[in-house]
PDB file of C-alpha atoms and ligand atoms in Angstrom:
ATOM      1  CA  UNK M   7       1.953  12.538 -79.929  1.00  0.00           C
ATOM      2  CA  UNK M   8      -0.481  14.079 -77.811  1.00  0.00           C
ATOM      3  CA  UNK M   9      -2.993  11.107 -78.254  1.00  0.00           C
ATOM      4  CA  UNK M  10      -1.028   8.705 -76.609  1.00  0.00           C
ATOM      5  CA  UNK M  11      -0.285  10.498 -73.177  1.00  0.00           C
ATOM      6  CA  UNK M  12      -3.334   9.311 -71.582  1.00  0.00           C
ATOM      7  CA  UNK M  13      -2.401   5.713 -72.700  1.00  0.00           C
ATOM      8  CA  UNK M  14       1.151   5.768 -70.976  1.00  0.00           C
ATOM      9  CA  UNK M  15      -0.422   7.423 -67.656  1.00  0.00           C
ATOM     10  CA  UNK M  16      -3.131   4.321 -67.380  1.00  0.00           C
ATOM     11  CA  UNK M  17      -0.164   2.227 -67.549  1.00  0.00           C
ATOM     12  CA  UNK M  18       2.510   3.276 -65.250  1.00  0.00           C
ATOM     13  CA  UNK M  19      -0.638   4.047 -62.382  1.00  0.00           C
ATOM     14  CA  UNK M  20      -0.860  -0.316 -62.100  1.00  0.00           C
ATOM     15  CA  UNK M  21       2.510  -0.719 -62.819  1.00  0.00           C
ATOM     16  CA  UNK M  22       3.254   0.592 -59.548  1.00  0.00           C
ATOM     17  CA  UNK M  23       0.482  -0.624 -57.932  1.00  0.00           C
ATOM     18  CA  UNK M  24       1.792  -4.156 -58.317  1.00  0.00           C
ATOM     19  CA  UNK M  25       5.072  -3.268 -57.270  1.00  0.00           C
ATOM     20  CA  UNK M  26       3.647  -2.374 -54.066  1.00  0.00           C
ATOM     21  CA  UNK M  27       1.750  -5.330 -53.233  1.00  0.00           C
ATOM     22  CA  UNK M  28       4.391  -7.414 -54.400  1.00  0.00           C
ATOM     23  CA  UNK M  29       7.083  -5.611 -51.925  1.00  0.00           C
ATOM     24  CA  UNK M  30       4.364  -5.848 -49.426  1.00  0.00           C
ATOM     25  CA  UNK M  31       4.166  -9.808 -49.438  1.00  0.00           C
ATOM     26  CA  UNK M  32       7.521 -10.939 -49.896  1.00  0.00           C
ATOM     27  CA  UNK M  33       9.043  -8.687 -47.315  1.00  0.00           C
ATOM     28  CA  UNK M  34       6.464 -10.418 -44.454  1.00  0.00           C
ATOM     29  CA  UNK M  35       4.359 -13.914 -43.581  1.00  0.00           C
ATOM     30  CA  UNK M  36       0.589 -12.692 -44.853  1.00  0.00           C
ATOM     31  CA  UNK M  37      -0.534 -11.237 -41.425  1.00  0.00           C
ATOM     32  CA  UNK M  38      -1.780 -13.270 -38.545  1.00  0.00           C
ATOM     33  CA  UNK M  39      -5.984 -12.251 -37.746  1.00  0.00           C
ATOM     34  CA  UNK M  40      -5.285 -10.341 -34.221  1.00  0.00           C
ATOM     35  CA  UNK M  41      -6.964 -12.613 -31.524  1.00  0.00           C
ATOM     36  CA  UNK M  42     -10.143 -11.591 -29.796  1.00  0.00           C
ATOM     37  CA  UNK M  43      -9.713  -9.166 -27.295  1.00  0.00           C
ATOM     38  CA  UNK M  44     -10.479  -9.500 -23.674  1.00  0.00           C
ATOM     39  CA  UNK M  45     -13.180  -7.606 -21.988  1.00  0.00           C
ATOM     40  CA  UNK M  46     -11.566  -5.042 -20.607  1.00  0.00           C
ATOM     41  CA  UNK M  47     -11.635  -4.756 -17.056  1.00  0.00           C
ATOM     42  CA  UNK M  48     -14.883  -3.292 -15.646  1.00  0.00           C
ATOM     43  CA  UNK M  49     -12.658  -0.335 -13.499  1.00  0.00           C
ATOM     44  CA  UNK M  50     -14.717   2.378 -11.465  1.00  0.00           C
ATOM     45  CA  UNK M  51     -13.287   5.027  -9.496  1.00  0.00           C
ATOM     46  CA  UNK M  52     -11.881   4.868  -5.769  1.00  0.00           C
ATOM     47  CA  UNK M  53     -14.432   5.810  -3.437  1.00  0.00           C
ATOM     48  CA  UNK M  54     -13.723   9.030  -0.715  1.00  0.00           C
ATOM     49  CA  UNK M  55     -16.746   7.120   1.150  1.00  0.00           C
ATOM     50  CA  UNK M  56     -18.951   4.479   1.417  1.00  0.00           C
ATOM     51  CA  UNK M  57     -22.010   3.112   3.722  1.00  0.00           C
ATOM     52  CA  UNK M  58     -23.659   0.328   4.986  1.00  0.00           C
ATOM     53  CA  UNK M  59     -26.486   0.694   6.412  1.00  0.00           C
ATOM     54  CA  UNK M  60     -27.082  -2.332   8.923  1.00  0.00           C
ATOM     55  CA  UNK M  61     -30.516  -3.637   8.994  1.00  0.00           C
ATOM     56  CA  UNK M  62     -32.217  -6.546  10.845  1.00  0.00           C
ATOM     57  CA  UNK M  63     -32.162  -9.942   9.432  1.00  0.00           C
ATOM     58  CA  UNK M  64     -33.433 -13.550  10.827  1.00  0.00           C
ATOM     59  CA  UNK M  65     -35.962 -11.454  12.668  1.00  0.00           C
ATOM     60  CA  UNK M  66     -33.794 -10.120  15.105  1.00  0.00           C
ATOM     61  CA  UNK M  67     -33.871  -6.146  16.400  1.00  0.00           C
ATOM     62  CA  UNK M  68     -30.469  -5.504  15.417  1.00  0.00           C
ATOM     63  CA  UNK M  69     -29.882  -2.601  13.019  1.00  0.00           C
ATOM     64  CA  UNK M  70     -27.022   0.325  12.619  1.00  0.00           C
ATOM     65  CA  UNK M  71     -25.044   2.298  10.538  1.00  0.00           C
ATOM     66  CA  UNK M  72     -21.418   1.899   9.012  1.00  0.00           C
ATOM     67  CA  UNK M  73     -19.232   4.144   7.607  1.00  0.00           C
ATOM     68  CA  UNK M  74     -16.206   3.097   5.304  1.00  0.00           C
ATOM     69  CA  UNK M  75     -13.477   5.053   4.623  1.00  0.00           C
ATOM     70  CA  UNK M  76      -9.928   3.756   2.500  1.00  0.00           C
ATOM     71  CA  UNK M  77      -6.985   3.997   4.595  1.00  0.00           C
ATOM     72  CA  UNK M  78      -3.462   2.932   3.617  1.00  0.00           C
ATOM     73  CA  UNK M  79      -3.838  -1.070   2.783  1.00  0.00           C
ATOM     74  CA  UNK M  80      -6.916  -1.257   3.584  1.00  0.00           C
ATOM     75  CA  UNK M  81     -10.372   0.135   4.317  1.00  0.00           C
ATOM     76  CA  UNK M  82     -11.529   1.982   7.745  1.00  0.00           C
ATOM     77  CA  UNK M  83     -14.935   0.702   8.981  1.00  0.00           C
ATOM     78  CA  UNK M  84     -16.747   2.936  11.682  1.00  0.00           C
ATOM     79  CA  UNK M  85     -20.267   3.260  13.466  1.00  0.00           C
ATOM     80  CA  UNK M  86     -22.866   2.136  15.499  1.00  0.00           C
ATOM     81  CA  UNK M  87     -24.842  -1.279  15.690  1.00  0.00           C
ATOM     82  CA  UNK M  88     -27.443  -1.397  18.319  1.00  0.00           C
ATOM     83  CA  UNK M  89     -30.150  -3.963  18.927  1.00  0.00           C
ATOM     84  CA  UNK M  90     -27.637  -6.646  20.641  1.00  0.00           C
ATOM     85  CA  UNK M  91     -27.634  -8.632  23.454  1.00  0.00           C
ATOM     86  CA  UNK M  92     -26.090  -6.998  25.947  1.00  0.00           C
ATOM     87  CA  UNK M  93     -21.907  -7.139  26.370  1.00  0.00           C
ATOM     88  CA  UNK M  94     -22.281 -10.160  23.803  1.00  0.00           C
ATOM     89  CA  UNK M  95     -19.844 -11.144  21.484  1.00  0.00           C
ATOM     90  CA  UNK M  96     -20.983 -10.793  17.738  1.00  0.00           C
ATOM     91  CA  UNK M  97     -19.092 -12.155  14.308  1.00  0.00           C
ATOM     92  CA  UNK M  98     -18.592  -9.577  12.249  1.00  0.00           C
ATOM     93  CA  UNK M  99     -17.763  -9.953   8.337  1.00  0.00           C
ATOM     94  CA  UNK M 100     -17.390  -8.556   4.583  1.00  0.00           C
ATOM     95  CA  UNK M 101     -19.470 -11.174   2.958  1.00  0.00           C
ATOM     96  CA  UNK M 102     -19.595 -11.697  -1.004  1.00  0.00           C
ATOM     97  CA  UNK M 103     -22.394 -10.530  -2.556  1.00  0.00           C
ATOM     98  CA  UNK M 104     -23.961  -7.291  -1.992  1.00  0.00           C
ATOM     99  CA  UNK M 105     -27.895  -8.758  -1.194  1.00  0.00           C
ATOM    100  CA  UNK M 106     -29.538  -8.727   2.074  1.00  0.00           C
ATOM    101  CA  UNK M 107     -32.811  -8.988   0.927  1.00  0.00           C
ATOM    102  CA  UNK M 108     -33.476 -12.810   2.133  1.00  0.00           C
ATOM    103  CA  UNK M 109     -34.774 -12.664   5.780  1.00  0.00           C
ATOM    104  CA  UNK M 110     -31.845 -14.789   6.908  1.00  0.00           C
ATOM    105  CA  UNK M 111     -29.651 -12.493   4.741  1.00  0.00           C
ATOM    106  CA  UNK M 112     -28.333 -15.731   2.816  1.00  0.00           C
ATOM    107  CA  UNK M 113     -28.265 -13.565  -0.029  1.00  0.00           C
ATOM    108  CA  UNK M 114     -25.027 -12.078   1.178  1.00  0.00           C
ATOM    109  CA  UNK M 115     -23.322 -15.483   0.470  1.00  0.00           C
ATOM    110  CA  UNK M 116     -19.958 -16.428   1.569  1.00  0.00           C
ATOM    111  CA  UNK M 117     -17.729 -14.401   3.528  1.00  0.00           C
ATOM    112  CA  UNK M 118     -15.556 -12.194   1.125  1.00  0.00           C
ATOM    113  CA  UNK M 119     -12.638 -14.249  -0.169  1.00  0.00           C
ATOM    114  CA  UNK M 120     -11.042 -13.434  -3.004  1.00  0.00           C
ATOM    115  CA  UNK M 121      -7.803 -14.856  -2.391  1.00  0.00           C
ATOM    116  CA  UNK M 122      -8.935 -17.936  -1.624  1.00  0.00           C
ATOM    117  CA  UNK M 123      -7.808 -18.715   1.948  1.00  0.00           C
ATOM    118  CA  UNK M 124      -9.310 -20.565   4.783  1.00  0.00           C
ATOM    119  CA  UNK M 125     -11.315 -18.629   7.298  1.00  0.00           C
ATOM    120  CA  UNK M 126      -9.409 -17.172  10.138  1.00  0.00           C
ATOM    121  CA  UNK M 127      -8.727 -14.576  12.353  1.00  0.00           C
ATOM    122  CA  UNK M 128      -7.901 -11.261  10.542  1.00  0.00           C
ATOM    123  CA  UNK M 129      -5.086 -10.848  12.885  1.00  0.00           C
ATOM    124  CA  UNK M 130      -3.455 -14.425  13.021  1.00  0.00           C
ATOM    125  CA  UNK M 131      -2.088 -16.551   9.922  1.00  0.00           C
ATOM    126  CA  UNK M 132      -4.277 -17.345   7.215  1.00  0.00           C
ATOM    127  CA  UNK M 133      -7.678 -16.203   6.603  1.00  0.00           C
ATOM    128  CA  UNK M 134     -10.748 -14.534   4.052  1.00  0.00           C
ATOM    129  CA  UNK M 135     -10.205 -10.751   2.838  1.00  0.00           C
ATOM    130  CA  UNK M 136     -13.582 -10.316   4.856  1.00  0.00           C
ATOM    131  CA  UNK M 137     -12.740 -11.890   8.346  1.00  0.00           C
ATOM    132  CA  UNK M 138     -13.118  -9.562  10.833  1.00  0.00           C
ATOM    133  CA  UNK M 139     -12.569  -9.338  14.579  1.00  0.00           C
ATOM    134  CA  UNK M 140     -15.776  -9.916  16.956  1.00  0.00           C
ATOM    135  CA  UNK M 141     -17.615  -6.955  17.349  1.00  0.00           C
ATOM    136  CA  UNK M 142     -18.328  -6.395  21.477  1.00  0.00           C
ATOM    137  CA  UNK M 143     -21.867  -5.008  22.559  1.00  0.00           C
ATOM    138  CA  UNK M 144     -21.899  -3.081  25.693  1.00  0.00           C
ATOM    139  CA  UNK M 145     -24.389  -2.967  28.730  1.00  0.00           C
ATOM    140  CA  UNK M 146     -27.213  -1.749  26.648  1.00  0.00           C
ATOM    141  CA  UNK M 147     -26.435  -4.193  23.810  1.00  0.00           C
ATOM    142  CA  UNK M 148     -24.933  -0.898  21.279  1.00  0.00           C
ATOM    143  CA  UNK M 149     -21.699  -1.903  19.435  1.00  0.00           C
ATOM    144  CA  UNK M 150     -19.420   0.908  18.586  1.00  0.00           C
ATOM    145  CA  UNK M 151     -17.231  -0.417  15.699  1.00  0.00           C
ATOM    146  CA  UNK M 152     -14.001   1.167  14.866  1.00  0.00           C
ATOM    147  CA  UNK M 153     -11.930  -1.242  13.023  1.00  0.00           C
ATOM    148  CA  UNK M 154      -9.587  -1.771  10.160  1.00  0.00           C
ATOM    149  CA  UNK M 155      -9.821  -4.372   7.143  1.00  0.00           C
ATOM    150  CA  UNK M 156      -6.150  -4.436   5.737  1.00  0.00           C
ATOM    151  CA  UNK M 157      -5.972  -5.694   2.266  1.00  0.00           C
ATOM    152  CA  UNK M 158      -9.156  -4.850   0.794  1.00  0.00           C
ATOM    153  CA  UNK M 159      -9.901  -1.705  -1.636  1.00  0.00           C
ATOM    154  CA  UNK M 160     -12.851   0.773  -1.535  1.00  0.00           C
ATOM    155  CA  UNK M 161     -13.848   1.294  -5.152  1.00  0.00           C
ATOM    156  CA  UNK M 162     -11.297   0.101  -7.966  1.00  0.00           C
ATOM    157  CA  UNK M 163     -13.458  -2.568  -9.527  1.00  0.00           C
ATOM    158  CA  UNK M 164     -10.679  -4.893  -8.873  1.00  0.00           C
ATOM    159  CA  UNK M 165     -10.768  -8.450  -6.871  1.00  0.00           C
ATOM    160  CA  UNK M 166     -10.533  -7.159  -3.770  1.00  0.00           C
ATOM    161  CA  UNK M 167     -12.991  -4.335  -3.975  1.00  0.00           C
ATOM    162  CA  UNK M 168     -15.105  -4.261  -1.092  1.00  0.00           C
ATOM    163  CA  UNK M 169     -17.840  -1.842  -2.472  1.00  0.00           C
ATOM    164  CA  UNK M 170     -21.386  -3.306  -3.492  1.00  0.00           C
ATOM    165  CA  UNK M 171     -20.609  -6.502  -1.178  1.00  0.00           C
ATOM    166  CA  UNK M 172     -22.234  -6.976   2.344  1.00  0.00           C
ATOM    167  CA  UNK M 173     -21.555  -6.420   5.595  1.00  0.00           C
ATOM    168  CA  UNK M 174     -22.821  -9.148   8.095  1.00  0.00           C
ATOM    169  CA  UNK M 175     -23.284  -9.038  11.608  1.00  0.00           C
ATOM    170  CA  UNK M 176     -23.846 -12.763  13.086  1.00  0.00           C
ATOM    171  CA  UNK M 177     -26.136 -13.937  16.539  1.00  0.00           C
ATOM    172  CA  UNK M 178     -22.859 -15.778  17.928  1.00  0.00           C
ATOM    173  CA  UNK M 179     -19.170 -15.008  18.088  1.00  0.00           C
ATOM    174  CA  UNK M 180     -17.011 -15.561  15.367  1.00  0.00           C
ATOM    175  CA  UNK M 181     -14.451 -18.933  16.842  1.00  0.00           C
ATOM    176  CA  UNK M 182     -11.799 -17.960  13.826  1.00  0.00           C
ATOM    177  CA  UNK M 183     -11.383 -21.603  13.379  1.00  0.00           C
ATOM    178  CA  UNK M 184     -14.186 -23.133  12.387  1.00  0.00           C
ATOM    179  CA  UNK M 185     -14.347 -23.691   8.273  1.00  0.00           C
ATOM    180  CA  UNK M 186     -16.254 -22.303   6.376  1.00  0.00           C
ATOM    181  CA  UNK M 187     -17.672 -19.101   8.730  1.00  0.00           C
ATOM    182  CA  UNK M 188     -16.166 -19.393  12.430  1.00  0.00           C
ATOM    183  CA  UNK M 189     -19.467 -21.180  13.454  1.00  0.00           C
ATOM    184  CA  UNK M 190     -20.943 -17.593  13.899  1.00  0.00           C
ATOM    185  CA  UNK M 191     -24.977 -18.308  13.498  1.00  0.00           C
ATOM    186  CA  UNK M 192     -27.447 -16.558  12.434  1.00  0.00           C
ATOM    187  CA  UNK M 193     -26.789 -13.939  10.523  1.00  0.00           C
ATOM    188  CA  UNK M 194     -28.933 -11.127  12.390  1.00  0.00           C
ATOM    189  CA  UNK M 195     -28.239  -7.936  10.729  1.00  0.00           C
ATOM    190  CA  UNK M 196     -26.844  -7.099   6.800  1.00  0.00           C
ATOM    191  CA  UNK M 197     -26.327  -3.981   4.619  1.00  0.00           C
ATOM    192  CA  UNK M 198     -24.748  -3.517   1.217  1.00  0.00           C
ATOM    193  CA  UNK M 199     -21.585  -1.312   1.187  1.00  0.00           C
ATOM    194  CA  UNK M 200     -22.594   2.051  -1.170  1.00  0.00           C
ATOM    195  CA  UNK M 201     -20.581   4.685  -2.250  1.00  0.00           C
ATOM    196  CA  UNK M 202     -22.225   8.029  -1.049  1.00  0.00           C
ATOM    197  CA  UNK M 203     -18.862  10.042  -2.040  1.00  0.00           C
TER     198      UNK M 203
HETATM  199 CU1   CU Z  20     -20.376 -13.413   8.354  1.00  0.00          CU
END
């Protein structure tokens, strides 16, 4: 009797075994390979603070210092941009990509536009995430900025993240009609926006 225990155990172990797998396929279509995944999204944190700091391009003398802060919907921008003409009239914008290093700063690209709009005034209608108001130089040619930029995120990673783009300060005031830049010049000063905080 005892000899043919092991014989009934190797039986009943794929006996089940089959039952399994059979249950298994009838009960469901063979399963579908999952599709490839996206890349997930490159997220960083919300920045406390960020800075640009300003310096001269297209071989002007104008050079400063920005400080960004987030506010609700949007993104507070702050400080000093000397160097000017005096009690001129200067466009002023968040421009793509964070690279001044070209001497006309046309490394900076396009004016910041994620949403695909034509340029405009930032107060009026229609117009790029990174239009700004004119900033105004006084007697001595020193700008003092304090401004808001609705719409636009400091840190997130997400489309309309302003951090690691570049701010642009241009010879000529910004028209907020003309396509594709408010026929603003020269661009005469440029820094890359930098979380410090
Ligand atoms: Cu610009």
């Amino acid at each position: 009797m005892s000899v043919h225990r092991p014989f009934r155990r190797l039986l009943i172990v794929p006996t089940l075994t089959s039952a399994l797998v059979l249950a298994a396929c009838s009960s469901a279509p063979p399963p579908k390979p999952f599709p490839p995944a996206p890349p997930p999204p490159v997220a960083t944190p919300m920045a406390r603070e960020a800075q640009a700091i300003m310096s001269s391009a297209s071989a002007s003398l104008v050079s400063g210092k920005l400080t960004l802060t987030p506010i609700a919907g949007g993104v507070r921008i702050a400080g000093t941009i000397g160097g000017l003409p005096a009690s001129g009239r200067f466009g002023f914008h968040v421009h793509e990509t964070g690279d001044c290093s070209a001497v006309d700063a046309s490394s900076a690209g396009g004016h910041f536009n994620p949403t695909h709009q034509l340029h405009g005034s930032a107060k009026i209608g229609a117009h790029h995430a990174g239009d700004m108001d004119n900033i105004v130089a006084d007697v001595e040619g020193v700008a003092h900025i304090e401004t808001q930029l609705g719409g636009v995120l400091l840190g997130g990673g997400g489309a309309t993240d302003i951090v690691g783009r570049a701010l642009v300060v241009h010879a000529d005031p910004d028209d907020y009609a003309t396509q594709p830049a408010g026929k603003s010049g020269p661009r005469v000063a440029c820094g890359v926006i930098k979380v410090i905080r």
